[in-house]
Tab-separated table of C-alpha atoms in Angstrom:
chain	number	residue	atom	x	y	z
A	1	MET	CA	256.499	120.781	301.883
A	2	ASN	CA	259.397	123.234	302.411
A	3	ARG	CA	258.215	126.707	303.327
A	4	ALA	CA	260.444	128.340	300.696
A	5	VAL	CA	259.107	126.024	297.971
A	6	PHE	CA	255.525	126.791	299.000
A	7	LEU	CA	256.138	130.552	298.819
A	8	ALA	CA	257.794	130.192	295.403
A	9	LEU	CA	254.794	128.271	294.037
A	10	LEU	CA	252.405	130.832	295.493
A	11	VAL	CA	254.295	133.760	293.931
A	12	SER	CA	254.461	132.022	290.526
A	13	ASN	CA	250.706	131.390	290.565
A	14	VAL	CA	250.015	135.011	291.486
A	15	ASP	CA	252.297	136.207	288.661
A	16	ALA	CA	250.513	133.960	286.179
A	17	PHE	CA	247.140	135.318	287.294
A	18	VAL	CA	248.288	138.940	287.117
A	19	GLN	CA	249.750	138.469	283.628
A	20	ARG	CA	246.572	136.778	282.323
A	21	PRO	CA	244.924	139.005	279.713
A	22	ILE	CA	241.680	140.688	280.777
A	23	ILE	CA	238.744	139.912	278.520
A	24	ARG	CA	236.356	142.829	278.298
A	25	VAL	CA	232.756	141.905	277.470
A	26	PRO	CA	230.872	144.774	275.827
A	27	LEU	CA	227.667	145.801	277.593
A	28	PRO	CA	224.464	145.206	275.647
A	29	VAL	CA	222.939	148.250	273.968
A	30	LEU	CA	219.581	149.127	275.471
A	31	LYS	CA	216.831	149.474	272.873
A	32	ILE	CA	213.343	150.907	273.175
A	33	SER	CA	210.741	148.412	271.982
A	34	THR	CA	208.485	149.681	269.192
A	35	GLY	CA	205.904	146.985	269.720
A	36	ASP	CA	206.543	145.550	266.243
A	37	ASP	CA	209.589	143.506	267.162
A	38	ARG	CA	209.389	140.168	268.949
A	39	SER	CA	212.338	138.977	270.937
A	40	GLU	CA	211.329	135.393	270.225
A	41	ARG	CA	210.241	133.741	267.005
A	42	GLU	CA	206.559	133.690	266.158
A	43	SER	CA	204.380	130.631	266.599
A	44	LEU	CA	200.648	130.108	266.988
A	45	ASP	CA	201.381	127.150	269.244
A	46	ILE	CA	203.088	128.203	272.471
A	47	SER	CA	204.599	124.716	272.823
A	48	LYS	CA	206.649	125.372	269.655
A	49	THR	CA	208.161	128.631	270.892
A	50	THR	CA	211.655	128.429	272.360
A	51	TYR	CA	212.674	130.794	275.153
A	52	SER	CA	216.107	131.173	276.625
A	53	SER	CA	215.473	131.720	280.348
A	54	THR	CA	213.338	130.353	283.146
A	55	ILE	CA	210.963	133.297	282.959
A	56	LYS	CA	209.913	135.494	280.064
A	57	SER	CA	209.978	139.270	280.041
A	58	PRO	CA	206.575	140.962	280.545
A	59	LYS	CA	206.304	141.639	276.823
A	60	ASP	CA	207.204	138.068	275.871
A	61	ALA	CA	204.735	136.784	278.478
A	62	TYR	CA	201.990	138.843	276.841
A	63	ILE	CA	202.974	137.523	273.405
A	64	ALA	CA	202.823	133.987	274.785
A	65	LEU	CA	199.364	134.726	276.231
A	66	ALA	CA	198.085	135.948	272.852
A	67	GLU	CA	199.613	132.952	271.063
A	68	LYS	CA	197.989	130.608	273.558
A	69	GLY	CA	194.639	132.279	272.949
A	70	ALA	CA	195.042	131.938	269.186
A	71	SER	CA	195.984	128.276	269.538
A	72	ASN	CA	192.936	127.624	271.736
A	73	ALA	CA	190.543	129.494	269.444
A	74	LYS	CA	191.721	127.790	266.251
A	75	MET	CA	191.108	124.266	267.548
A	76	MET	CA	188.209	122.267	266.165
A	77	LYS	CA	185.015	122.712	268.167
A	78	ARG	CA	185.030	119.152	269.451
A	79	LYS	CA	188.586	119.585	270.754
A	80	ILE	CA	187.689	122.854	272.473
A	81	LEU	CA	184.701	121.090	274.006
A	82	HIS	CA	186.834	118.127	275.107
A	83	GLN	CA	189.478	120.313	276.744
A	84	SER	CA	186.780	122.445	278.384
A	85	ILE	CA	185.037	119.408	279.855
A	86	LEU	CA	188.353	118.274	281.311
A	87	GLY	CA	189.008	121.802	282.584
A	88	GLY	CA	185.635	121.827	284.346
A	89	ALA	CA	186.385	118.450	285.918
A	90	TYR	CA	189.762	119.692	287.174
A	91	VAL	CA	188.052	122.692	288.782
A	92	GLY	CA	185.708	120.188	290.410
A	93	PHE	CA	188.679	118.265	291.801
A	94	GLY	CA	190.123	121.427	293.323
A	95	GLY	CA	186.774	122.505	294.710
A	96	LEU	CA	185.984	119.109	296.220
A	97	LEU	CA	189.455	118.856	297.779
A	98	SER	CA	189.016	122.275	299.387
A	99	LEU	CA	185.506	121.459	300.637
A	100	CYS	CA	186.632	118.122	302.113
A	101	ILE	CA	189.548	119.601	304.060
A	102	ALA	CA	188.240	123.043	305.006
A	103	GLY	CA	184.759	121.717	305.807
A	104	ASN	CA	186.047	119.109	308.243
A	105	ILE	CA	188.522	121.104	310.311
A	106	GLY	CA	186.066	120.911	313.211
A	107	GLY	CA	185.894	123.001	316.367
A	108	ILE	CA	189.105	124.866	315.729
A	109	GLY	CA	187.638	126.056	312.437
A	110	ALA	CA	184.505	127.393	314.125
A	111	GLN	CA	186.623	129.452	316.508
A	112	ASN	CA	189.046	130.547	313.770
A	113	PRO	CA	187.120	131.209	310.508
A	114	GLY	CA	190.271	132.546	308.897
A	115	LEU	CA	191.783	129.090	309.197
A	116	VAL	CA	188.948	127.603	307.130
A	117	LYS	CA	189.455	130.261	304.454
A	118	MET	CA	193.189	129.666	304.435
A	119	ALA	CA	192.788	125.918	304.036
A	120	PHE	CA	190.303	126.383	301.199
A	121	ALA	CA	192.494	128.981	299.462
A	122	ALA	CA	195.684	126.954	299.839
A	123	LEU	CA	194.224	123.826	298.212
A	124	PHE	CA	191.994	125.219	295.466
A	125	PRO	CA	194.805	126.367	293.061
A	126	VAL	CA	195.649	122.736	292.223
A	127	ASN	CA	192.949	122.890	289.551
A	128	LEU	CA	194.547	125.661	287.495
A	129	LEU	CA	197.957	123.996	287.697
A	130	LEU	CA	196.410	120.847	286.211
A	131	ILE	CA	194.706	122.873	283.495
A	132	LEU	CA	197.748	124.923	282.467
A	133	THR	CA	200.075	121.926	282.312
A	134	THR	CA	197.660	119.665	280.388
A	135	GLY	CA	196.183	122.171	277.935
A	136	GLY	CA	192.727	122.309	279.505
A	137	GLN	CA	190.467	125.259	278.790
A	138	LEU	CA	188.296	127.437	281.021
A	139	PHE	CA	186.011	130.258	279.975
A	140	THR	CA	187.746	132.507	282.500
A	141	GLY	CA	191.164	131.960	280.949
A	142	ASN	CA	189.891	132.144	277.364
A	143	SER	CA	188.151	135.447	278.091
A	144	CYS	CA	191.663	136.858	278.545
A	145	SER	CA	193.926	134.869	276.213
A	146	VAL	CA	191.583	134.754	273.193
A	147	ALA	CA	190.781	138.456	273.638
A	148	ALA	CA	194.537	139.165	273.596
A	149	ALA	CA	194.809	137.127	270.384
A	150	LYS	CA	192.019	139.233	268.881
A	151	TYR	CA	193.720	142.491	269.858
A	152	GLU	CA	196.892	141.285	268.105
A	153	GLY	CA	195.027	140.253	264.943
A	154	LEU	CA	195.625	136.529	265.419
A	155	VAL	CA	191.940	135.484	265.435
A	156	GLU	CA	188.638	136.667	263.987
A	157	TRP	CA	185.528	137.709	265.900
A	158	ARG	CA	183.860	134.461	264.857
A	159	GLU	CA	186.679	132.418	266.389
A	160	LEU	CA	186.567	134.428	269.613
A	161	GLY	CA	182.805	133.941	269.971
A	162	ARG	CA	183.057	130.230	269.205
A	163	SER	CA	185.863	129.763	271.742
A	164	TRP	CA	183.970	131.499	274.521
A	165	ALA	CA	180.666	129.764	273.815
A	166	VAL	CA	182.076	126.249	273.476
A	167	SER	CA	184.312	126.613	276.535
A	168	ILE	CA	181.325	127.702	278.653
A	169	VAL	CA	179.314	124.682	277.478
A	170	GLY	CA	182.244	122.345	278.137
A	171	ASN	CA	182.846	123.799	281.602
A	172	VAL	CA	179.160	123.371	282.485
A	173	ILE	CA	179.287	119.720	281.403
A	174	GLY	CA	182.574	118.982	283.207
A	175	CYS	CA	181.606	120.693	286.468
A	176	GLY	CA	178.080	119.303	286.429
A	177	LEU	CA	179.195	115.725	285.826
A	178	PHE	CA	181.865	115.995	288.518
A	179	ALA	CA	179.318	117.364	291.006
A	180	LEU	CA	176.952	114.497	290.109
A	181	ALA	CA	179.739	111.921	290.551
A	182	SER	CA	180.727	113.421	293.922
A	183	PHE	CA	177.118	113.298	295.119
A	184	TYR	CA	176.555	109.769	293.786
A	185	VAL	CA	179.545	108.229	295.574
A	186	GLY	CA	178.712	109.939	298.866
A	187	LEU	CA	181.542	112.459	299.081
A	188	LEU	CA	179.190	115.383	299.747
A	189	THR	CA	178.389	114.537	303.364
A	190	GLY	CA	179.106	115.906	306.836
A	191	GLY	CA	181.252	119.012	307.024
A	192	THR	CA	181.871	118.877	303.259
A	193	ALA	CA	178.133	119.201	302.575
A	194	ASP	CA	177.699	121.905	305.214
A	195	LEU	CA	180.439	124.075	303.748
A	196	CYS	CA	179.129	123.510	300.208
A	197	THR	CA	175.589	124.614	301.068
A	198	SER	CA	176.648	127.610	303.164
A	199	THR	CA	178.997	128.747	300.393
A	200	ALA	CA	176.230	128.434	297.784
A	201	LEU	CA	173.780	130.433	299.906
A	202	ASN	CA	176.337	133.214	300.438
A	203	LYS	CA	177.036	133.395	296.699
A	204	CYS	CA	173.344	134.077	295.952
A	205	ARG	CA	172.714	136.743	298.613
A	206	ALA	CA	174.489	139.757	297.055
A	207	THR	CA	172.947	142.184	294.562
A	208	PHE	CA	173.576	141.918	290.816
A	209	GLY	CA	176.032	144.838	290.898
A	210	GLN	CA	177.975	143.519	293.882
A	211	THR	CA	178.317	140.092	292.299
A	212	LEU	CA	179.390	141.657	288.988
A	213	VAL	CA	182.180	143.651	290.658
A	214	LYS	CA	183.342	140.633	292.682
A	215	ALA	CA	183.508	138.663	289.428
A	216	ILE	CA	185.606	141.378	287.772
A	217	LEU	CA	188.049	141.388	290.673
A	218	CYS	CA	188.156	137.584	290.645
A	219	ASN	CA	189.038	137.116	286.985
A	220	TRP	CA	191.585	139.913	287.252
A	221	MET	CA	193.483	137.586	289.590
A	222	VAL	CA	192.736	134.457	287.544
A	223	SER	CA	193.907	136.081	284.295
A	224	LEU	CA	197.114	137.190	286.005
A	225	ALA	CA	197.589	133.615	287.206
A	226	VAL	CA	197.322	132.460	283.582
A	227	PHE	CA	199.703	135.285	282.582
A	228	LEU	CA	202.273	134.311	285.224
A	229	GLY	CA	201.904	130.595	284.509
A	230	GLY	CA	202.673	131.248	280.849
A	231	ALA	CA	205.583	133.529	281.766
A	232	SER	CA	207.365	130.684	283.550
A	233	ASN	CA	209.153	127.955	281.614
A	234	ASP	CA	209.399	125.365	284.388
A	235	LEU	CA	206.884	123.548	286.569
A	236	ALA	CA	208.018	125.116	289.848
A	237	GLY	CA	207.631	128.607	288.414
A	238	LYS	CA	204.156	127.793	287.075
A	239	LEU	CA	203.111	126.468	290.481
A	240	ILE	CA	204.232	129.645	292.251
A	241	GLY	CA	202.772	131.901	289.565
A	242	VAL	CA	199.392	130.166	289.768
A	243	TRP	CA	199.165	129.615	293.528
A	244	PHE	CA	199.337	133.181	294.823
A	245	PRO	CA	196.741	134.904	292.580
A	246	ILE	CA	194.269	131.999	292.839
A	247	SER	CA	194.575	131.668	296.608
A	248	THR	CA	194.155	135.450	296.829
A	249	PHE	CA	190.763	135.535	295.134
A	250	VAL	CA	189.550	132.448	297.017
A	251	ALA	CA	190.538	133.794	300.430
A	252	ILE	CA	188.944	137.178	299.716
A	253	GLY	CA	185.708	135.493	298.622
A	254	LEU	CA	185.421	136.648	295.004
A	255	GLU	CA	183.303	135.059	292.263
A	256	HIS	CA	184.704	132.582	289.721
A	257	SER	CA	182.124	131.387	287.200
A	258	VAL	CA	183.579	127.924	286.584
A	259	ALA	CA	184.103	127.187	290.290
A	260	ASN	CA	180.500	128.214	290.873
A	261	LEU	CA	179.397	125.791	288.145
A	262	PHE	CA	180.611	123.017	290.463
A	263	ILE	CA	179.606	124.363	293.880
A	264	LEU	CA	176.089	125.567	292.991
A	265	PRO	CA	174.907	122.366	291.229
A	266	ALA	CA	176.384	120.321	294.097
A	267	ALA	CA	174.443	122.470	296.575
A	268	LEU	CA	171.222	122.015	294.564
A	269	MET	CA	171.695	118.247	294.797
A	270	LEU	CA	171.978	118.679	298.572
A	271	LYS	CA	168.533	120.358	298.616
A	272	VAL	CA	169.793	123.833	299.440
A	273	PRO	CA	166.858	126.344	299.554
A	274	LEU	CA	167.625	127.842	296.143
A	275	THR	CA	166.006	127.454	292.735
A	276	ILE	CA	167.717	127.168	289.382
A	277	GLY	CA	166.433	130.671	288.643
A	278	ASP	CA	168.094	132.006	291.814
A	279	VAL	CA	171.371	130.400	290.811
A	280	LEU	CA	171.261	131.814	287.273
A	281	LEU	CA	170.039	135.345	288.000
A	282	ARG	CA	171.798	135.994	291.289
A	283	ASN	CA	175.122	134.388	290.436
A	284	ILE	CA	175.914	132.663	287.150
A	285	ILE	CA	174.870	135.454	284.742
A	286	PRO	CA	176.499	138.415	286.572
A	287	VAL	CA	179.593	136.336	287.287
A	288	LEU	CA	180.020	135.344	283.632
A	289	LEU	CA	179.692	139.001	282.611
A	290	GLY	CA	182.144	140.193	285.249
A	291	ASN	CA	184.699	137.491	284.440
A	292	ALA	CA	184.509	138.391	280.728
A	293	ILE	CA	185.016	142.105	281.458
A	294	ALA	CA	188.072	141.435	283.599
A	295	GLY	CA	189.686	139.014	281.173
A	296	ALA	CA	189.007	140.920	277.953
A	297	PHE	CA	189.524	144.502	279.117
A	298	VAL	CA	191.238	144.746	282.503
A	299	VAL	CA	194.051	142.293	281.702
A	300	ALA	CA	194.179	141.578	277.944
A	301	GLY	CA	193.311	145.151	276.994
A	302	SER	CA	195.771	146.639	279.478
A	303	TYR	CA	198.727	144.595	278.291
A	304	SER	CA	197.856	144.984	274.628
A	305	TYR	CA	198.022	148.727	275.254
A	306	GLN	CA	201.357	148.318	277.020
A	307	PHE	CA	203.030	145.775	274.726
A	308	GLY	CA	200.758	145.131	271.739
A	309	ARG	CA	198.777	146.769	268.983
A	310	LEU	CA	196.419	148.837	271.134
A	311	GLY	CA	199.319	150.958	272.392
A	312	GLU	CA	201.196	151.220	269.099
A	313	LYS	CA	200.397	154.926	268.576
A	314	SER	CA	201.440	155.840	272.112
A	315	ARG	CA	204.726	153.955	271.751
A	316	LYS	CA	205.485	155.737	268.463
A	317	GLU	CA	204.818	159.110	270.101
A	318	PHE	CA	207.056	158.157	273.035
A	319	ILE	CA	209.857	157.054	270.698
A	320	ALA	CA	209.569	160.316	268.736
A	321	ARG	CA	209.811	162.354	271.949
A	322	LEU	CA	212.739	160.244	273.115
A	323	GLU	CA	214.602	160.751	269.831
A	324	SER	CA	213.917	164.501	269.977
A	325	TYR	CA	215.233	164.643	273.539
A	326	GLU	CA	218.383	162.688	272.646
A	327	ALA	CA	219.004	164.911	269.600
A	328	ARG	CA	218.633	168.024	271.763
A	329	LYS	CA	221.031	166.683	274.389
A	330	LYS	CA	223.533	165.760	271.678
A	331	GLU	CA	223.327	169.265	270.203
A	332	GLU	CA	223.830	170.850	273.651
A	333	LYS	CA	226.855	168.630	274.211
A	334	ARG	CA	228.298	169.608	270.813
A	335	ARG	CA	227.832	173.302	271.534
A	336	SER	CA	229.417	172.907	274.965
A	337	LYS	CA	232.474	171.266	273.391
A	338	ALA	CA	232.672	174.024	270.798
A	339	VAL	CA	232.545	176.743	273.482
A	340	ASN	CA	235.218	174.986	275.540
A	341	GLY	CA	237.422	174.679	272.441
A	342	GLU	CA	237.146	178.430	271.726
A	343	ARG	CA	238.117	179.210	275.303
A	344	ALA	CA	241.160	176.957	275.029
A	345	ASP	CA	242.315	178.856	271.883
A	346	ASP	CA	241.864	182.306	273.557
A	347	PRO	CA	245.174	183.400	275.282
A	348	SER	CA	243.321	185.501	277.874
A	349	GLN	CA	241.169	182.492	278.781
A	350	ARG	CA	244.285	180.299	279.140
A	351	GLU	CA	245.908	182.905	281.447
A	352	LEU	CA	242.684	183.059	283.476
A	353	VAL	CA	242.681	179.292	283.851
A	354	GLN	CA	246.367	179.247	284.848
A	355	THR	CA	245.942	181.954	287.514
A	356	SER	CA	242.914	180.200	288.916
């Protein structure tokens, strides 16, 4: 191509671009949420709620959590039981996978105990991913989501109590049957059995108060995993949101009631030196209490205060103070303009400005 022709084409294209009209997009007006508005349409069933991005805002994620809790609590008892049995079985799958891999690392694991913890923590979260994506139910998750639904007036006390009770029963059945199946087919042998029994013994050595606090810290992480999983609208986001909080509590060594409902019965089948009374009094009861406290108050209560009905009064007071502040600033700006206008009309002020 001739150099002159090329330059002419280049100049013409530049001229066309320069002369193209500029489209100005107005910036969105920032609004303070009152807690009464919902940026998405209401639905008791989270699967029927449409969101526009890959991740929800914190407020929308809390709304989704409460809606999920209401949907879970309003199911028929047999459906809650069915989903809870499946949820317990999925926890069993995750627990058995972690025991099989982490318990058979061998000599390198004995010299590097952190490696065993890391392997266990990295594999265990598969259970919650299965539960969240299939609609399974765990007592630990329901202690948070159904409590959030109660705070927002979506369920009654009777429905909350029924949800918690039936999900515990279903989780016991699912975990117990999975532990029995694992023992029956010979999967609880070798390093897998050794890690299972040592883990069970460690879980029953702490005091009631220590176990209670470890359970609170545990379900704080688990409830946030449920929160983050519900905040994401795609599978990859759910996986990331679930993996980090769950692996955190596992690696630290905190107490999850449903996971213990698999590990402790499996250890009893392996003739660990514990009685059923030891398992109940030293672990299961304090862990259930601690998990319920974390789910209902630490997470659901906190975010209801921040985004829901529990914090409605505080938000109204904040909005009133904000409006008062904005009105005061507007009045100061008006007075400043008025003073500047008077100075502009005063000849002596104009001369002073000109000399300066």
